[in-house]
Structure formats: structure tokens, C-alpha cells
mmCIF file of C-alpha atoms and ligand atoms in Angstrom:
data_model
loop_
_atom_site.group_PDB
_atom_site.id
_atom_site.type_symbol
_atom_site.label_atom_id
_atom_site.label_comp_id
_atom_site.label_asym_id
_atom_site.label_seq_id
_atom_site.Cartn_x
_atom_site.Cartn_y
_atom_site.Cartn_z
ATOM 1 C CA UNK T 188 0.000 0.000 0.000
ATOM 2 C CA UNK T 189 1.019 3.554 -0.633
ATOM 3 C CA UNK T 190 -0.464 6.085 1.782
ATOM 4 C CA UNK T 191 -0.560 9.850 1.978
ATOM 5 C CA UNK T 192 -0.213 11.149 5.511
ATOM 6 C CA UNK T 193 -0.947 14.550 6.972
ATOM 7 C CA UNK T 194 0.791 14.640 10.344
ATOM 8 C CA UNK T 195 0.881 17.291 13.075
ATOM 9 C CA UNK T 196 4.453 18.473 13.651
ATOM 10 C CA UNK T 197 5.284 20.685 16.604
ATOM 11 C CA UNK T 198 8.837 21.383 17.777
ATOM 12 C CA UNK T 199 7.991 21.802 21.462
ATOM 13 C CA UNK T 200 5.272 22.929 23.845
ATOM 14 C CA UNK T 201 5.928 26.614 23.112
ATOM 15 C CA UNK T 202 6.105 26.427 19.316
ATOM 16 C CA UNK T 203 3.232 26.682 16.892
ATOM 17 C CA UNK T 204 2.534 23.401 15.133
ATOM 18 C CA UNK T 205 1.353 22.643 11.607
ATOM 19 C CA UNK T 206 0.245 19.751 9.430
ATOM 20 C CA UNK T 207 2.989 18.310 7.220
ATOM 21 C CA UNK T 208 2.453 15.983 4.227
ATOM 22 C CA UNK T 209 4.301 12.656 3.952
ATOM 23 C CA UNK T 210 4.082 9.636 1.672
ATOM 24 C CA UNK T 211 4.799 6.139 2.923
ATOM 25 C CA UNK T 212 5.149 3.075 0.699
ATOM 26 C CA UNK T 213 5.361 -0.675 1.276
ATOM 27 C CA UNK T 214 2.729 -0.719 4.025
ATOM 28 C CA UNK T 215 1.280 -4.215 4.648
ATOM 29 C CA UNK T 216 -2.260 -4.844 5.863
ATOM 30 C CA UNK T 217 -0.923 -6.891 8.790
ATOM 31 C CA UNK T 218 1.160 -4.002 10.118
ATOM 32 C CA UNK T 219 -0.164 -2.093 13.094
ATOM 33 C CA UNK T 220 -0.682 1.646 12.755
ATOM 34 C CA UNK T 221 2.403 2.241 14.912
ATOM 35 C CA UNK T 222 4.476 -0.082 12.712
ATOM 36 C CA UNK T 223 3.393 2.009 9.730
ATOM 37 C CA UNK T 224 4.701 5.093 11.567
ATOM 38 C CA UNK T 225 7.924 3.160 12.321
ATOM 39 C CA UNK T 226 8.365 2.591 8.557
ATOM 40 C CA UNK T 227 7.846 6.284 7.892
ATOM 41 C CA UNK T 228 10.331 7.220 10.624
ATOM 42 C CA UNK T 229 12.976 4.849 9.206
ATOM 43 C CA UNK T 230 12.546 6.602 5.837
ATOM 44 C CA UNK T 231 12.827 10.037 7.496
ATOM 45 C CA UNK T 232 15.988 9.034 9.395
ATOM 46 C CA UNK T 233 17.565 7.668 6.164
ATOM 47 C CA UNK T 234 16.812 11.002 4.486
ATOM 48 C CA UNK T 235 18.398 12.895 7.391
ATOM 49 C CA UNK T 236 15.039 14.305 8.565
ATOM 50 C CA UNK T 237 13.797 14.371 12.125
ATOM 51 C CA UNK T 238 11.527 11.391 12.916
ATOM 52 C CA UNK T 239 7.962 11.968 14.123
ATOM 53 C CA UNK T 240 7.623 11.695 17.893
ATOM 54 C CA UNK T 241 4.710 9.585 19.110
ATOM 55 C CA UNK T 242 3.952 7.852 22.398
ATOM 56 C CA UNK T 243 3.877 4.079 22.815
ATOM 57 C CA UNK T 244 4.941 1.533 25.375
ATOM 58 C CA UNK T 245 3.215 -1.860 25.555
ATOM 59 C CA UNK T 246 1.874 -2.042 21.977
ATOM 60 C CA UNK T 247 -0.691 -4.482 23.394
ATOM 61 C CA UNK T 248 -3.603 -2.209 24.317
ATOM 62 C CA UNK T 249 -2.649 -2.053 27.992
ATOM 63 C CA UNK T 250 -0.683 1.096 28.793
ATOM 64 C CA UNK T 251 -2.898 3.713 27.131
ATOM 65 C CA UNK T 252 -0.030 5.853 25.850
ATOM 66 C CA UNK T 253 -0.458 5.384 22.085
ATOM 67 C CA UNK T 254 -3.282 7.879 21.799
ATOM 68 C CA UNK T 255 -3.664 9.526 18.392
ATOM 69 C CA UNK T 256 -6.504 11.271 16.611
ATOM 70 C CA UNK T 257 -6.773 9.502 13.254
ATOM 71 C CA UNK T 258 -9.053 10.980 10.595
ATOM 72 C CA UNK T 259 -10.791 12.887 13.370
ATOM 73 C CA UNK T 260 -11.417 9.890 15.654
ATOM 74 C CA UNK T 261 -9.551 9.022 18.853
ATOM 75 C CA UNK T 262 -7.733 5.709 18.210
ATOM 76 C CA UNK T 263 -8.877 5.718 14.570
ATOM 77 C CA UNK T 264 -11.658 4.047 12.608
ATOM 78 C CA UNK T 265 -11.945 0.724 14.488
ATOM 79 C CA UNK T 266 -13.947 0.300 17.702
ATOM 80 C CA UNK T 267 -12.893 -0.868 21.172
ATOM 81 C CA UNK T 268 -9.176 -0.845 20.360
ATOM 82 C CA UNK T 269 -6.158 1.374 20.894
ATOM 83 C CA UNK T 270 -3.968 2.749 18.100
ATOM 84 C CA UNK T 271 -1.342 0.037 18.667
ATOM 85 C CA UNK T 272 -4.015 -2.591 17.941
ATOM 86 C CA UNK T 273 -5.297 -0.836 14.822
ATOM 87 C CA UNK T 274 -4.257 -2.703 11.684
ATOM 88 C CA UNK T 275 -3.461 -1.135 8.346
ATOM 89 C CA UNK T 276 -5.965 -3.458 6.646
ATOM 90 C CA UNK T 277 -8.543 -0.941 7.851
ATOM 91 C CA UNK T 278 -7.164 1.434 5.180
ATOM 92 C CA UNK T 279 -6.920 1.223 1.393
ATOM 93 C CA UNK T 280 -4.060 1.800 -1.030
ATOM 94 C CA UNK T 281 -3.937 5.494 -1.920
ATOM 95 C CA UNK T 282 -5.803 6.667 1.212
ATOM 96 C CA UNK T 283 -4.995 9.992 2.829
ATOM 97 C CA UNK T 284 -4.768 9.713 6.628
ATOM 98 C CA UNK T 285 -4.818 12.718 8.950
ATOM 99 C CA UNK T 286 -2.895 12.119 12.207
ATOM 100 C CA UNK T 287 -3.050 14.558 15.122
ATOM 101 C CA UNK T 288 -2.447 14.495 18.873
ATOM 102 C CA UNK T 289 -5.460 14.416 21.205
ATOM 103 C CA UNK T 290 -6.750 17.980 21.513
ATOM 104 C CA UNK T 291 -7.657 19.349 24.968
ATOM 105 C CA UNK T 292 -6.485 22.327 27.007
ATOM 106 C CA UNK T 293 -5.638 19.965 29.885
ATOM 107 C CA UNK T 294 -3.503 17.776 27.552
ATOM 108 C CA UNK T 295 -0.884 20.209 26.167
ATOM 109 C CA UNK T 296 1.229 19.008 23.239
ATOM 110 C CA UNK T 297 4.841 18.298 24.250
ATOM 111 C CA UNK T 298 6.182 17.496 20.781
ATOM 112 C CA UNK T 299 4.592 16.346 17.507
ATOM 113 C CA UNK T 300 2.006 13.725 18.502
ATOM 114 C CA UNK T 301 2.967 13.473 22.188
ATOM 115 C CA UNK T 302 0.717 15.083 24.780
ATOM 116 C CA UNK T 303 1.158 15.656 28.502
ATOM 117 C CA UNK T 304 -1.451 13.488 30.260
ATOM 118 C CA UNK T 305 -0.180 14.144 33.784
ATOM 119 C CA UNK T 306 -3.533 15.799 34.608
ATOM 120 C CA UNK T 307 -4.962 12.264 34.764
ATOM 121 C CA UNK T 308 -2.235 11.219 37.186
ATOM 122 C CA UNK T 309 -3.016 14.148 39.466
ATOM 123 C CA UNK T 310 -6.703 13.155 39.468
ATOM 124 C CA UNK T 311 -5.664 9.620 40.437
ATOM 125 C CA UNK T 312 -3.364 10.919 43.165
ATOM 126 C CA UNK T 313 -6.231 12.976 44.615
ATOM 127 C CA UNK T 314 -8.128 9.839 45.656
ATOM 128 C CA UNK T 315 -7.740 6.869 43.316
ATOM 129 C CA UNK T 316 -6.505 4.492 46.003
ATOM 130 C CA UNK T 317 -7.527 2.605 49.124
ATOM 131 C CA UNK T 318 -5.486 3.374 52.261
ATOM 132 C CA UNK T 319 -4.442 0.162 53.967
ATOM 133 C CA UNK T 320 -2.871 -0.211 57.392
ATOM 134 C CA UNK T 321 -0.171 -2.777 56.723
ATOM 135 C CA UNK T 322 0.746 -3.473 60.348
ATOM 136 C CA UNK T 323 -0.422 -6.801 61.779
ATOM 137 C CA UNK T 324 -1.490 -9.937 59.926
ATOM 138 C CA UNK T 325 -2.333 -9.707 56.270
ATOM 139 C CA UNK T 326 -6.034 -10.318 55.677
ATOM 140 C CA UNK T 327 -6.862 -12.886 53.012
ATOM 141 C CA UNK T 328 -7.982 -11.209 49.802
ATOM 142 C CA UNK T 329 -11.176 -13.291 49.757
ATOM 143 C CA UNK T 330 -12.077 -12.735 53.444
ATOM 144 C CA UNK T 331 -14.843 -10.246 52.505
ATOM 145 C CA UNK T 332 -17.530 -11.790 50.279
ATOM 146 C CA UNK T 333 -18.426 -9.531 47.338
ATOM 147 C CA UNK T 334 -21.521 -9.911 45.207
ATOM 148 C CA UNK T 335 -20.551 -11.166 41.736
ATOM 149 C CA UNK T 336 -22.425 -8.388 39.908
ATOM 150 C CA UNK T 337 -20.588 -5.718 41.949
ATOM 151 C CA UNK T 338 -17.231 -7.418 41.464
ATOM 152 C CA UNK T 339 -17.783 -7.552 37.695
ATOM 153 C CA UNK T 340 -18.818 -3.883 37.499
ATOM 154 C CA UNK T 341 -15.826 -2.854 39.585
ATOM 155 C CA UNK T 342 -13.518 -4.937 37.394
ATOM 156 C CA UNK T 343 -14.965 -3.388 34.228
ATOM 157 C CA UNK T 344 -14.407 0.124 35.611
ATOM 158 C CA UNK T 345 -10.839 -0.860 36.522
ATOM 159 C CA UNK T 346 -10.066 -1.729 32.900
ATOM 160 C CA UNK T 347 -9.761 2.001 32.097
ATOM 161 C CA UNK T 348 -6.221 2.484 30.814
ATOM 162 C CA UNK T 349 -6.151 6.276 31.143
ATOM 163 C CA UNK T 350 -5.665 6.821 27.421
ATOM 164 C CA UNK T 351 -7.644 10.071 27.257
ATOM 165 C CA UNK T 352 -9.787 9.144 24.241
ATOM 166 C CA UNK T 353 -12.889 10.077 26.243
ATOM 167 C CA UNK T 354 -11.546 13.625 26.641
ATOM 168 C CA UNK T 355 -10.502 13.855 22.983
ATOM 169 C CA UNK T 356 -13.933 12.643 21.814
ATOM 170 C CA UNK T 357 -15.885 15.071 23.994
ATOM 171 C CA UNK T 358 -16.840 18.468 22.580
ATOM 172 C CA UNK T 359 -16.338 19.866 26.112
ATOM 173 C CA UNK T 360 -13.052 17.962 26.704
ATOM 174 C CA UNK T 361 -14.686 16.449 29.780
ATOM 175 C CA UNK T 362 -12.793 13.862 31.837
ATOM 176 C CA UNK T 363 -15.933 12.521 33.505
ATOM 177 C CA UNK T 364 -15.708 9.027 31.984
ATOM 178 C CA UNK T 365 -12.111 8.558 33.133
ATOM 179 C CA UNK T 366 -12.691 10.012 36.613
ATOM 180 C CA UNK T 367 -15.927 8.102 37.109
ATOM 181 C CA UNK T 368 -14.227 4.820 36.172
ATOM 182 C CA UNK T 369 -11.548 5.478 38.780
ATOM 183 C CA UNK T 370 -14.169 6.427 41.388
ATOM 184 C CA UNK T 371 -16.427 3.460 40.540
ATOM 185 C CA UNK T 372 -13.799 0.740 40.729
ATOM 186 C CA UNK T 373 -13.566 1.450 44.481
ATOM 187 C CA UNK T 374 -17.105 2.697 45.189
ATOM 188 C CA UNK T 375 -18.527 -0.695 44.199
ATOM 189 C CA UNK T 376 -16.427 -2.651 46.692
ATOM 190 C CA UNK T 377 -16.760 -2.703 50.504
ATOM 191 C CA UNK T 378 -13.042 -1.940 50.852
ATOM 192 C CA UNK T 379 -13.555 1.266 48.876
ATOM 193 C CA UNK T 380 -16.580 2.518 50.827
ATOM 194 C CA UNK T 381 -14.533 3.688 53.848
ATOM 195 C CA UNK T 382 -12.958 6.604 51.931
ATOM 196 C CA UNK T 383 -15.687 6.935 49.287
ATOM 197 C CA UNK T 384 -16.932 10.423 50.214
ATOM 198 C CA UNK T 385 -13.452 11.982 50.423
ATOM 199 C CA UNK T 386 -12.386 10.174 47.260
ATOM 200 C CA UNK T 387 -15.161 11.487 45.041
ATOM 201 C CA UNK T 388 -14.941 15.021 46.456
ATOM 202 C CA UNK T 389 -11.168 15.203 45.970
ATOM 203 C CA UNK T 390 -11.057 13.586 42.531
ATOM 204 C CA UNK T 391 -13.839 15.785 41.143
ATOM 205 C CA UNK T 392 -12.164 18.859 42.635
ATOM 206 C CA UNK T 393 -8.869 17.956 40.956
ATOM 207 C CA UNK T 394 -10.631 17.195 37.664
ATOM 208 C CA UNK T 395 -12.122 20.709 37.694
ATOM 209 C CA UNK T 396 -8.795 22.304 38.684
ATOM 210 C CA UNK T 397 -7.091 20.659 35.690
ATOM 211 C CA UNK T 398 -9.376 22.548 33.313
ATOM 212 C CA UNK T 399 -11.455 19.683 31.897
ATOM 213 C CA UNK T 400 -14.928 20.645 30.695
ATOM 214 C CA UNK T 401 -18.326 19.592 31.983
ATOM 215 C CA UNK T 402 -20.278 16.534 30.879
ATOM 216 C CA UNK T 403 -23.355 17.302 28.775
ATOM 217 C CA UNK T 404 -24.313 13.646 28.234
ATOM 218 C CA UNK T 405 -23.565 13.385 24.506
ATOM 219 C CA UNK T 406 -22.045 9.930 25.021
ATOM 220 C CA UNK T 407 -19.164 10.400 22.548
ATOM 221 C CA UNK T 408 -16.729 9.282 25.262
ATOM 222 C CA UNK T 409 -18.371 5.882 25.636
ATOM 223 C CA UNK T 410 -18.399 5.344 21.855
ATOM 224 C CA UNK T 411 -14.668 6.038 21.475
ATOM 225 C CA UNK T 412 -13.445 4.387 24.688
ATOM 226 C CA UNK T 413 -11.197 1.444 23.711
ATOM 227 C CA UNK T 414 -12.201 -0.431 26.871
ATOM 228 C CA UNK T 415 -15.956 0.084 26.620
ATOM 229 C CA UNK T 416 -16.207 2.002 29.899
ATOM 230 C CA UNK T 417 -19.919 2.661 30.388
ATOM 231 C CA UNK T 418 -21.689 5.994 30.948
ATOM 232 C CA UNK T 419 -23.270 4.220 33.928
ATOM 233 C CA UNK T 420 -20.066 5.105 35.784
ATOM 234 C CA UNK T 421 -20.689 8.837 35.272
ATOM 235 C CA UNK T 422 -24.202 8.469 36.736
ATOM 236 C CA UNK T 423 -22.698 6.583 39.694
ATOM 237 C CA UNK T 424 -20.051 9.262 40.255
ATOM 238 C CA UNK T 425 -22.723 12.002 40.185
ATOM 239 C CA UNK T 426 -24.741 10.118 42.827
ATOM 240 C CA UNK T 427 -21.611 9.568 44.926
ATOM 241 C CA UNK T 428 -20.694 13.254 44.621
ATOM 242 C CA UNK T 429 -24.161 14.516 45.567
ATOM 243 C CA UNK T 430 -24.289 12.237 48.598
ATOM 244 C CA UNK T 431 -20.745 13.201 49.664
ATOM 245 C CA UNK T 432 -21.317 16.940 49.320
ATOM 246 C CA UNK T 433 -24.735 16.776 51.047
ATOM 247 C CA UNK T 434 -22.944 15.173 54.019
ATOM 248 C CA UNK T 435 -20.539 18.148 54.015
HETATM 249 S S1 SF4 V 80 -12.499 5.882 30.183
HETATM 250 FE FE1 SF4 V 80 -11.893 4.814 28.268
HETATM 251 S S2 SF4 V 80 -11.316 6.450 26.868
HETATM 252 FE FE2 SF4 V 80 -11.305 7.344 28.940
HETATM 253 S S3 SF4 V 80 -9.219 7.117 29.668
HETATM 254 FE FE3 SF4 V 80 -10.336 5.299 30.376
HETATM 255 S S4 SF4 V 80 -9.961 3.777 28.754
HETATM 256 FE FE4 SF4 V 80 -9.411 5.759 27.855
HETATM 257 S S1 FES V 81 1.136 1.230 23.223
HETATM 258 FE FE1 FES V 81 0.195 0.630 25.108
HETATM 259 S S2 FES V 81 -1.939 0.758 24.700
HETATM 260 FE FE2 FES V 81 -1.009 1.174 22.772
#
């Protein structure tokens, strides 16, 4: 396949970026999207040009770093997958592909296609944990019985990989789907109830401080989430927040 690429290039966080045209040849359908970018970068290096910077780590859909806006969609044209799992067979010979970083005020571009997602880490640090007193005997993990339905919902919420596609898909750049997944994974379990009120108050406060927008229930986040995190989590977080703030 021969492909025509329009890629966002930006020298650093303080420079103005622009779209630059590239052509890449010899792309196989079995290559991943990142492997296609590897081929392009090898060509650029051979020509003495600067390669395109993009984030990646696991290349297995686990780490959430490979976030790109491809033809206007977070993680590209396929559903329920990350960019590293997107195969080039989804494209046709001669296609033009537009590749940009995720766009949100709270995710500033560092270089080319790499964004700073540390806002998500600060939201996590504000309450995305369970405090455990480690002195004394360790309690068996299965000592507290948990209803299967609750355990499954908690597990599903915990599959959020913090990729940021929900923010990129949202017209308000809201981080409600991400934050609600991180709140829900604990709120659904007895171990998480002890700090539930403080957790939701602190995480929502941090989310607002980071400059993410408000949720207006369009549902674009759920559609583009590679892990299928449900809007149900946002409803749960709103209930948790109302209860926590009513308690003062
Ligand atoms: S909720 Fe989905 S889209 Fe948002 S960060 Fe988590 S995995 Fe990514
Ligand atoms: S590189 Fe880790 S999810 Fe894509």
C-alpha cells in the first residue's frame, strides 16, 4: 500500500505546530498503525530528517499511551481498540490519513504527537486508592464476600487504561468518563466505601482544577473508549458526589 499522511508536527510545547504531508510506501495490511509510523520514521531518518515523535509503550492495548486522533477519531476508525491494535488493513491503497495528537487544554502538546497526560495522574493521586494499614497480619484477599455483579462492574471500571480518548472525543473535553471509572472501581467494593466520600470530592475537585470541561451527556466518550467504559459510571459518580457533598 502507498499512503498519503498529513501529520501534526510541533517542535515543542511553546512552538506553533502545523500539518505536514508525507508519503509512505510498502505498508502491509498486517502491520499495526504504529508499525506504519515506524516505517515512515525509518525513511525520514535515512533522508536525514527528524523522525515523528509519538507515544507508545506496551503495543498491546494495555498502557494507554499510544493515543492519536486519526481521521478525526480518537484511536482511529476501528472500535474498542487502541492505536497500537489498529491494523493497516482498515485502510486502502492510496488513502490519505490525517494524524493529530489528542486535543484538549488539559492535555498540552509536548512534541509532535505526544501530549502531557499528567492531569490524569493528578486526578488519580487525589483519591484513586484505598489506604491500607499494613501493620499486623495480612487479611486474606477473599475474606470479605463480594456480590458477583458488583465485582464484575468494579472490574470493568478498573479496565480504564487512562488513554484520554474520552476527553478527545468530547466536545467539552470532559474527563468525567475517566474520573468516574476510577471512582467506581472502588465505590462498588466494601473496601472502597470507607474513603468513598473523600475520594469522590477530591477527585472531582482535581478534575475541575485541571481545566477539563463539563459533561453534557452526549455519550461520545463511551463510543470512542477502547475499553468500553460505560456511561453508567458517570451516573454513579454524580450520585456519589451529591451524597458526599450533602454530608458536608
Ligand atoms: S475511560 Fe476509556 S477512553 Fe477514557 S481514559 Fe479510560 S480507557 Fe481511555
Ligand atoms: S502502546 Fe500501550 S496501549 Fe497502545
